[in-house]
Short mmCIF file of C-alpha atoms in Angstrom, two decimals:
data_model
loop_
_atom_site.label_atom_id
_atom_site.label_comp_id
_atom_site.label_asym_id
_atom_site.label_seq_id
_atom_site.Cartn_x
_atom_site.Cartn_y
_atom_site.Cartn_z
CA ILE V 1 -6.80 -20.28 3.88
CA GLU V 2 -6.75 -20.25 0.09
CA ASP V 3 -7.07 -17.24 -2.19
CA THR V 4 -10.47 -17.89 -3.78
CA LYS V 5 -9.96 -15.21 -6.47
CA LEU V 6 -6.63 -16.60 -7.61
CA SER V 7 -6.63 -17.86 -11.20
CA ILE V 8 -5.61 -21.47 -11.67
CA HIS V 9 -3.48 -20.16 -14.56
CA HIS V 10 -1.33 -18.05 -12.22
CA PRO V 11 2.33 -19.01 -12.88
CA TYR V 12 2.79 -19.87 -9.20
CA TYR V 13 -0.70 -21.11 -8.43
CA ASP V 14 0.65 -24.13 -6.51
CA VAL V 15 2.33 -21.80 -3.99
CA ALA V 16 0.24 -18.63 -4.19
CA ARG V 17 -3.03 -20.39 -3.30
CA HIS V 18 -1.87 -20.86 0.31
CA GLY V 19 -1.69 -17.09 0.97
CA ILE V 20 1.77 -17.35 2.58
CA VAL V 21 2.95 -14.15 0.87
CA GLN V 22 0.55 -11.22 0.64
CA LEU V 23 0.56 -7.51 -0.12
CA ALA V 24 -0.86 -5.49 2.77
CA GLY V 25 -1.14 -1.83 1.79
CA ASP V 26 1.37 0.78 3.00
CA ASP V 27 3.15 1.44 6.30
CA ASN V 28 3.20 4.79 8.14
CA SER V 29 5.98 6.05 5.86
CA GLY V 30 4.08 5.24 2.66
CA ARG V 31 6.08 2.10 1.86
CA LYS V 32 4.45 -1.02 0.39
CA VAL V 33 4.08 -3.80 2.97
CA ILE V 34 4.51 -7.48 2.11
CA THR V 35 3.63 -10.10 4.73
CA PHE V 36 4.99 -13.63 5.10
CA SER V 37 2.89 -15.92 7.34
CA CYS V 38 4.53 -19.14 8.52
CA CYS V 39 1.27 -20.55 9.86
CA ARG V 40 -0.03 -20.74 6.28
CA MET V 41 2.84 -22.96 5.15
CA PRO V 42 1.64 -26.54 4.62
CA PRO V 43 3.81 -29.54 5.64
CA SER V 44 7.12 -29.66 3.73
CA HIS V 45 6.07 -32.64 1.62
CA GLN V 46 3.13 -30.57 0.27
CA LEU V 47 5.15 -27.45 -0.59
CA ASN V 48 8.05 -27.10 -3.00
CA HIS V 49 10.33 -24.70 -1.14
CA SER V 50 12.26 -23.85 -4.31
CA ARG V 51 8.98 -22.72 -5.87
CA LEU V 52 8.20 -20.74 -2.71
CA LEU V 53 11.51 -18.90 -3.08
CA GLU V 54 10.83 -18.21 -6.78
CA TYR V 55 7.34 -16.94 -5.92
CA LEU V 56 8.71 -14.65 -3.20
CA LYS V 57 11.17 -13.15 -5.69
CA TYR V 58 8.41 -12.90 -8.33
CA THR V 59 6.32 -10.91 -5.83
CA LEU V 60 9.14 -8.67 -4.64
CA ASP V 61 10.23 -7.96 -8.23
CA GLN V 62 7.05 -5.88 -8.60
CA TYR V 63 8.08 -3.62 -5.71
CA VAL V 64 11.87 -3.59 -5.27
CA GLU V 65 12.17 -0.41 -7.33
CA ASN V 66 10.21 1.33 -4.54
CA ASP V 67 10.94 1.48 -0.81
CA TYR V 68 9.16 -1.45 0.81
CA THR V 69 8.66 -3.24 4.14
CA ILE V 70 8.35 -6.93 5.03
CA VAL V 71 6.39 -8.25 8.01
CA TYR V 72 7.34 -11.81 8.94
CA PHE V 73 4.83 -13.64 11.16
CA HIS V 74 6.95 -16.37 12.73
CA TYR V 75 4.18 -18.16 14.63
CA GLY V 76 3.22 -21.46 13.02
CA LEU V 77 6.69 -22.51 11.87
CA ASN V 78 7.23 -26.04 13.18
CA SER V 79 9.12 -29.26 12.47
CA ARG V 80 6.51 -30.29 9.87
CA ASN V 81 6.71 -27.21 7.64
CA LYS V 82 10.15 -25.79 8.43
CA PRO V 83 12.57 -25.48 5.47
CA SER V 84 16.09 -26.86 5.88
CA LEU V 85 18.95 -24.61 7.03
CA ASN V 86 20.67 -25.21 3.69
CA TRP V 87 17.59 -23.87 1.93
CA LEU V 88 17.50 -20.79 4.20
CA GLN V 89 21.16 -20.11 3.54
CA SER V 90 20.79 -20.42 -0.23
CA ALA V 91 17.62 -18.28 -0.07
CA TYR V 92 19.49 -15.45 1.68
CA LYS V 93 22.20 -15.57 -1.00
CA GLU V 94 19.54 -15.44 -3.74
CA PHE V 95 18.37 -12.06 -2.49
CA ASP V 96 21.06 -9.82 -3.90
CA ARG V 97 21.47 -6.05 -3.53
CA LYS V 98 18.48 -5.39 -5.78
CA TYR V 99 16.18 -6.76 -3.08
CA LYS V 100 18.05 -5.47 -0.04
CA LYS V 101 18.68 -1.89 -1.16
CA ASN V 102 15.07 -0.61 -0.96
CA LEU V 103 13.95 -2.93 1.85
CA LYS V 104 13.66 -0.31 4.58
CA ALA V 105 12.30 -2.45 7.43
CA LEU V 106 11.90 -6.14 8.26
CA TYR V 107 9.58 -6.75 11.22
CA VAL V 108 9.86 -10.18 12.84
CA VAL V 109 6.67 -10.76 14.86
CA HIS V 110 6.61 -13.25 17.77
CA PRO V 111 10.28 -14.34 17.49
CA THR V 112 11.33 -17.56 19.30
CA ASN V 113 14.60 -19.19 20.29
CA PHE V 114 14.74 -20.68 16.79
CA ILE V 115 15.08 -17.14 15.39
CA LYS V 116 17.91 -16.40 17.84
CA ILE V 117 19.74 -19.57 16.76
CA LEU V 118 19.24 -18.64 13.10
CA TRP V 119 20.65 -15.18 13.79
CA LYS V 120 23.86 -16.70 15.18
CA ILE V 121 24.20 -18.94 12.12
CA PHE V 122 23.57 -16.17 9.61
CA LYS V 123 25.31 -13.31 11.39
CA PRO V 124 28.60 -13.76 9.44
CA LEU V 125 26.61 -13.44 6.19
CA ILE V 126 24.48 -10.45 7.18
CA SER V 127 25.89 -6.96 6.77
CA HIS V 128 25.66 -4.53 9.69
CA LYS V 129 23.59 -2.19 7.50
CA PHE V 130 21.02 -4.91 6.75
CA GLY V 131 20.98 -6.03 10.37
CA LYS V 132 19.85 -2.53 11.43
CA LYS V 133 16.71 -2.92 9.30
CA ILE V 134 15.47 -5.85 11.40
CA THR V 135 13.09 -5.16 14.30
CA TYR V 136 11.82 -7.88 16.65
CA LEU V 137 8.27 -7.38 17.91
CA ASN V 138 6.78 -9.51 20.68
CA SER V 139 3.18 -8.45 20.15
CA LEU V 140 0.78 -7.24 17.48
CA SER V 141 0.23 -4.02 19.45
CA ASP V 142 3.95 -3.24 18.96
CA LEU V 143 3.49 -3.81 15.23
CA GLY V 144 0.54 -1.41 15.20
CA GLU V 145 2.89 1.44 16.06
CA HIS V 146 4.63 1.03 12.69
CA LEU V 147 1.81 0.34 10.23
CA LYS V 148 -1.93 0.15 9.69
CA TYR V 149 -3.13 -2.84 11.67
CA ASP V 150 -6.42 -3.25 9.77
CA GLN V 151 -4.70 -3.52 6.36
CA LEU V 152 -2.52 -6.45 7.33
CA ASN V 153 -4.93 -9.36 6.91
CA ILE V 154 -3.25 -11.06 9.89
CA PRO V 155 -3.95 -14.81 10.06
CA ASP V 156 -6.48 -15.79 12.75
CA ASP V 157 -3.96 -18.25 14.21
CA VAL V 158 -1.49 -15.40 14.78
CA ILE V 159 -4.16 -13.22 16.43
CA ARG V 160 -5.17 -16.07 18.79
CA HIS V 161 -1.51 -16.75 19.61
CA ASP V 162 -1.00 -13.06 20.39
CA ASP V 163 -4.08 -13.02 22.65
CA ASN V 164 -2.79 -16.05 24.53
CA LEU V 165 0.66 -14.49 24.98
CA GLN V 166 -0.78 -11.24 26.32
CA CYS V 167 -3.08 -13.09 28.71
CA LYS V 168 -0.23 -15.24 30.02
CA GLN V 169 1.80 -12.11 30.72
CA LYS V 170 -1.10 -10.63 32.66
CA GLY V 171 -2.03 -13.93 34.31
CA LYS V 172 -5.59 -13.73 32.96
CA PRO V 173 -7.60 -16.08 30.73
CA PRO V 174 -8.16 -14.97 27.11
CA SER V 175 -10.95 -12.43 26.87
CA SER V 176 -13.08 -11.13 24.05
CA ALA V 177 -13.00 -7.51 25.20
CA LYS V 178 -14.65 -5.11 22.82
CA ILE V 179 -12.59 -2.35 21.22
CA PRO V 180 -13.80 1.05 22.46
CA PRO V 181 -15.66 3.06 19.82
CA PRO V 182 -13.55 5.59 17.92
CA ARG V 183 -13.61 9.19 19.10
CA PRO V 184 -15.62 11.62 16.99
CA PRO V 185 -13.40 13.56 14.56
CA LEU V 186 -12.26 17.10 15.26
CA PRO V 187 -14.14 19.83 13.35
CA THR V 188 -10.82 20.53 11.57
CA GLN V 189 -10.01 16.83 10.93
CA GLN V 190 -8.55 16.19 7.47
CA PHE V 191 -7.42 12.53 7.62
CA GLY V 192 -9.68 9.53 8.10
CA VAL V 193 -12.93 11.36 7.37
CA SER V 194 -15.26 11.22 4.36
CA LEU V 195 -15.27 13.54 1.36
CA GLN V 196 -18.70 14.77 2.45
CA TYR V 197 -17.39 15.61 5.94
CA LEU V 198 -14.50 17.57 4.41
CA LYS V 199 -16.84 19.42 2.07
CA ASP V 200 -19.18 20.35 4.94
CA LYS V 201 -16.32 21.55 7.16
CA ASN V 202 -14.51 23.46 4.39
CA LYS V 203 -17.26 25.85 3.26
CA GLY V 204 -18.52 23.56 0.51
CA GLN V 205 -15.15 23.14 -1.22
CA LEU V 206 -15.18 19.94 -3.27
CA LEU V 207 -11.42 19.44 -3.34
CA PRO V 208 -10.08 18.35 0.06
CA PRO V 209 -7.44 20.85 1.26
CA VAL V 210 -4.76 18.17 1.76
CA LEU V 211 -5.21 16.90 -1.81
CA LYS V 212 -5.22 20.39 -3.29
CA GLN V 213 -2.18 21.64 -1.35
CA THR V 214 0.00 18.56 -1.91
CA VAL V 215 -0.81 18.46 -5.62
CA CYS V 216 -0.12 22.18 -6.06
CA TYR V 217 3.21 21.90 -4.22
CA LEU V 218 4.33 18.80 -6.12
CA LYS V 219 3.22 20.31 -9.43
CA SER V 220 5.39 23.37 -8.85
CA LYS V 221 8.46 21.67 -7.31
CA GLY V 222 8.36 17.91 -7.83
CA LEU V 223 7.38 16.98 -11.38
CA GLN V 224 10.91 16.16 -12.46
CA VAL V 225 12.13 14.57 -9.21
CA GLU V 226 13.38 11.05 -9.92
CA GLY V 227 11.42 8.40 -8.04
CA LEU V 228 8.60 10.74 -6.99
CA PHE V 229 6.08 8.71 -4.91
CA ARG V 230 8.49 5.75 -4.75
CA ARG V 231 10.49 6.98 -1.78
CA SER V 232 9.35 7.04 1.83
CA ALA V 233 9.67 9.83 4.40
CA SER V 234 10.30 10.09 8.13
CA ILE V 235 7.41 8.58 10.13
CA GLN V 236 7.80 11.32 12.74
CA THR V 237 7.55 14.04 10.07
CA ILE V 238 4.46 12.47 8.48
CA LYS V 239 2.73 12.26 11.87
CA GLU V 240 3.67 15.87 12.59
CA VAL V 241 2.21 17.10 9.29
CA GLN V 242 -0.96 15.06 9.79
CA LYS V 243 -1.37 16.54 13.26
CA LEU V 244 -1.01 20.10 11.91
CA TYR V 245 -3.63 19.42 9.23
CA ASN V 246 -6.02 17.76 11.69
CA GLN V 247 -5.73 20.72 14.06
CA GLY V 248 -6.49 23.16 11.26
CA LYS V 249 -3.01 24.70 11.37
CA PRO V 250 -1.09 25.83 8.26
CA VAL V 251 1.44 23.48 6.65
CA ASN V 252 4.45 24.79 4.73
CA PHE V 253 6.21 21.94 2.98
CA ASP V 254 9.28 24.13 2.39
CA ASP V 255 9.96 23.79 6.14
CA TYR V 256 10.75 20.08 5.77
CA GLY V 257 13.26 20.24 2.91
CA ASP V 258 12.07 16.90 1.51
CA ILE V 259 9.86 16.67 -1.59
CA HIS V 260 8.84 13.15 -0.55
CA VAL V 261 6.96 14.48 2.50
CA PRO V 262 4.03 15.98 0.49
CA ALA V 263 4.13 12.90 -1.79
CA VAL V 264 3.68 10.55 1.17
CA ILE V 265 1.05 12.84 2.73
CA LEU V 266 -0.99 12.65 -0.50
CA LYS V 267 -0.87 8.83 -0.53
CA THR V 268 -1.67 8.70 3.18
CA PHE V 269 -4.69 10.96 2.75
CA LEU V 270 -6.14 8.69 0.04
CA ARG V 271 -5.38 5.52 1.99
CA GLU V 272 -7.05 6.82 5.16
CA LEU V 273 -10.36 7.75 3.53
CA PRO V 274 -13.13 5.70 5.22
CA GLN V 275 -14.09 4.40 1.76
CA PRO V 276 -11.81 4.22 -1.28
CA LEU V 277 -12.06 7.05 -3.78
CA LEU V 278 -13.11 4.54 -6.48
CA THR V 279 -15.79 3.18 -4.05
CA TYR V 280 -16.48 -0.35 -2.82
CA GLU V 281 -19.32 -0.63 -5.36
CA SER V 282 -16.82 -0.47 -8.24
CA TYR V 283 -14.41 -3.09 -6.83
CA ASP V 284 -15.70 -6.12 -8.74
CA GLN V 285 -16.03 -4.14 -11.99
CA ILE V 286 -12.42 -3.01 -11.65
CA LEU V 287 -11.23 -6.57 -10.98
CA GLY V 288 -12.98 -7.58 -14.22
CA ILE V 289 -10.72 -5.38 -16.39
CA THR V 290 -8.39 -8.28 -17.26
CA SER V 291 -11.26 -10.31 -18.75
CA VAL V 292 -12.17 -7.43 -21.10
CA GLU V 293 -10.70 -7.50 -24.63
CA SER V 294 -7.67 -5.20 -24.82
CA SER V 295 -9.23 -2.85 -27.38
CA LEU V 296 -12.29 -2.30 -25.14
CA ARG V 297 -10.53 -1.73 -21.82
CA VAL V 298 -10.42 2.07 -21.99
CA MET V 299 -14.16 2.08 -22.67
CA HIS V 300 -14.67 -0.26 -19.69
CA CYS V 301 -12.71 2.16 -17.48
CA LYS V 302 -14.80 5.05 -18.73
CA GLN V 303 -18.05 3.21 -17.89
CA VAL V 304 -16.84 2.48 -14.36
CA ILE V 305 -15.75 6.09 -13.84
CA GLN V 306 -19.02 7.45 -15.24
CA GLY V 307 -20.85 5.45 -12.57
CA LEU V 308 -19.02 7.08 -9.65
CA PRO V 309 -20.79 9.57 -7.36
CA GLU V 310 -20.26 13.13 -8.61
CA HIS V 311 -18.03 14.20 -5.72
CA ASN V 312 -15.78 11.13 -6.09
CA TYR V 313 -15.62 11.71 -9.84
CA ILE V 314 -14.44 15.32 -9.47
CA VAL V 315 -11.80 14.51 -6.85
CA LEU V 316 -10.57 11.53 -8.89
CA LYS V 317 -10.41 13.62 -12.07
CA TYR V 318 -8.28 16.23 -10.31
CA LEU V 319 -5.91 13.57 -8.95
CA ILE V 320 -5.57 11.57 -12.17
CA CYS V 321 -5.00 14.73 -14.17
CA PHE V 322 -2.05 15.46 -11.90
CA LEU V 323 -0.71 11.88 -12.13
CA HIS V 324 -0.98 12.13 -15.92
CA MET V 325 1.18 15.25 -15.74
CA VAL V 326 3.71 13.36 -13.62
CA SER V 327 3.83 10.53 -16.18
CA GLN V 328 4.43 13.07 -18.97
CA GLU V 329 7.72 13.94 -17.22
CA SER V 330 8.82 10.31 -16.89
CA ILE V 331 11.99 10.92 -18.90
CA TYR V 332 13.16 12.83 -15.81
CA ASN V 333 11.24 11.31 -12.89
CA LYS V 334 11.15 7.68 -14.17
CA MET V 335 7.48 7.50 -13.11
CA THR V 336 5.55 6.11 -16.07
CA GLY V 337 1.83 5.43 -15.88
CA SER V 338 2.67 1.82 -15.01
CA ASN V 339 5.02 2.82 -12.17
CA LEU V 340 2.51 5.31 -10.77
CA ALA V 341 -0.22 2.66 -10.92
CA CYS V 342 1.90 0.31 -8.78
CA VAL V 343 2.12 3.06 -6.17
CA PHE V 344 -1.46 4.41 -6.32
CA GLY V 345 -3.59 1.39 -7.26
CA LEU V 346 -4.14 0.19 -3.69
CA ASN V 347 -4.61 3.77 -2.45
CA LEU V 348 -7.57 4.27 -4.79
CA ILE V 349 -9.44 0.98 -4.35
CA TRP V 350 -9.51 -1.85 -1.81
CA PRO V 351 -12.08 -4.52 -0.91
CA PRO V 352 -14.82 -3.91 1.69
CA GLU V 353 -13.25 -6.51 4.00
CA GLY V 354 -9.62 -7.47 4.52
CA ALA V 355 -6.69 -6.56 2.29
CA SER V 356 -6.43 -7.03 -1.47
CA SER V 357 -4.90 -10.36 -2.41
CA LEU V 358 -1.83 -10.50 -4.61
CA SER V 359 -3.98 -11.91 -7.42
CA ALA V 360 -6.06 -8.69 -7.36
CA LEU V 361 -3.01 -6.50 -7.93
CA VAL V 362 -2.77 -7.08 -11.69
CA PRO V 363 -6.30 -5.82 -12.48
CA LEU V 364 -6.20 -3.02 -9.88
CA ASN V 365 -2.90 -1.69 -11.18
CA LEU V 366 -3.91 -2.15 -14.83
CA PHE V 367 -7.12 -0.18 -14.24
CA THR V 368 -5.17 2.64 -12.56
CA GLU V 369 -2.57 2.66 -15.33
CA LEU V 370 -5.28 3.04 -17.96
CA LEU V 371 -6.83 5.97 -16.04
CA ILE V 372 -3.46 7.73 -16.04
CA ASP V 373 -2.39 6.96 -19.61
CA PHE V 374 -5.80 7.65 -21.18
CA TYR V 375 -6.85 10.47 -18.87
CA SER V 376 -8.37 12.74 -21.53
CA LYS V 377 -10.37 9.91 -23.19
CA ILE V 378 -11.76 8.57 -19.92
CA PHE V 379 -12.58 11.87 -18.22
CA GLY V 380 -13.17 14.08 -21.24
CA SER V 381 -16.92 13.80 -21.81
CA ARG V 382 -18.71 13.73 -18.44
CA THR V 383 -19.95 17.09 -17.22
CA VAL V 384 -21.33 17.61 -13.75
CA PRO V 385 -23.58 20.69 -13.67
CA GLY V 386 -23.14 22.79 -10.57
CA LEU V 387 -20.47 20.66 -8.99
CA GLU V 388 -17.89 21.02 -11.72
CA ALA V 389 -18.63 24.71 -11.84
CA CYS V 390 -17.52 24.95 -8.21
CA ILE V 391 -14.24 23.27 -9.09
CA LEU V 392 -13.69 25.64 -11.99
CA GLN V 393 -13.87 28.54 -9.56
CA GLU V 394 -11.01 26.98 -7.59
CA VAL V 395 -8.78 25.73 -10.39
CA ARG V 396 -8.48 26.53 -14.07
CA LEU V 397 -9.09 23.37 -16.07
CA ASP V 398 -7.58 23.02 -19.52
CA ASP V 399 -8.40 19.58 -20.91
CA ARG V 400 -6.49 20.24 -24.10
CA THR V 401 -3.20 20.18 -22.23
CA GLY V 402 -4.36 17.85 -19.47
CA THR V 403 -3.59 20.37 -16.72
CA PHE V 404 -5.65 22.02 -14.03
#
């Protein structure tokens, strides 16, 4: 499988085109997920392993300032494409504390005896603290308990291998059983439902309650917190808060004593919308931002935003206004427009099928960064009769200061 949207001018085109390393959204704690798929590695004589290592570091360098997770799909590693042990040893040494510090979890999927042998070889080099981050998973269903299965862009070979393993365990031939249809949402559901559903169930309010409450809380207590939106939170706590919201029960973020809980809840809400806030229809236009002349890019952003449905536009304006406020406090929180874009880009837009490729990250993040940095220019002129009036009843908008 080759990344068809990858530019031939990419600095690591020779390695990146194979799709071995990919970004796959966020896990259940709001951490960026990077996947490494062995089955996509060509035979050793067709792949420069030194370049592969450089490319892996090049990819991780974009995310090591944030908490992140790696999923390693071991299936497909064989004698033809396996790197030498010397290379593996030097590769481990290359990844210094910068890379290990914010790596919060390393999931090894479908481990074999080879992995166990490697562990014995590397154990003297691996710290106890790092060793605790490694989790071995024998099936994809186990992996699904830790992160969003549908965002992973799992190689077909890995899925077939997993099916075969599960069938062998049960003593049955592989089947193509259909997944049962999803249950209808609760009347009070807040996550995983459309903006229209939320509006209908919340007395016509245009701002989803989760968005409004997390933004208000973070605005009052989190604007100067260093690393806001970069850190993760307890999976158990996030699930608990989501459950309260979905059951229509009140949530008091003071009860959790962790400012990163509402931050992760906000990202999770956006990521679990059935369609991205920036809409599938805008995806190709957003990808095209890098081919637009620098001086015209803000205007390009404005044109894309003007074309959004009115409800999406209002919700996006509210969110970006807040993120602009966060960036204005970057001397304290270290979250510039660029840093915020790295966190929020893939929570605002993703392709209709599969996960965004690494090559799509540059335009997606650039577009998001421009929205944040040039908030007043991009959102200043469009008025939405009726709809915006409803918002103004809920929040006081002052475009001169860029605050709601």
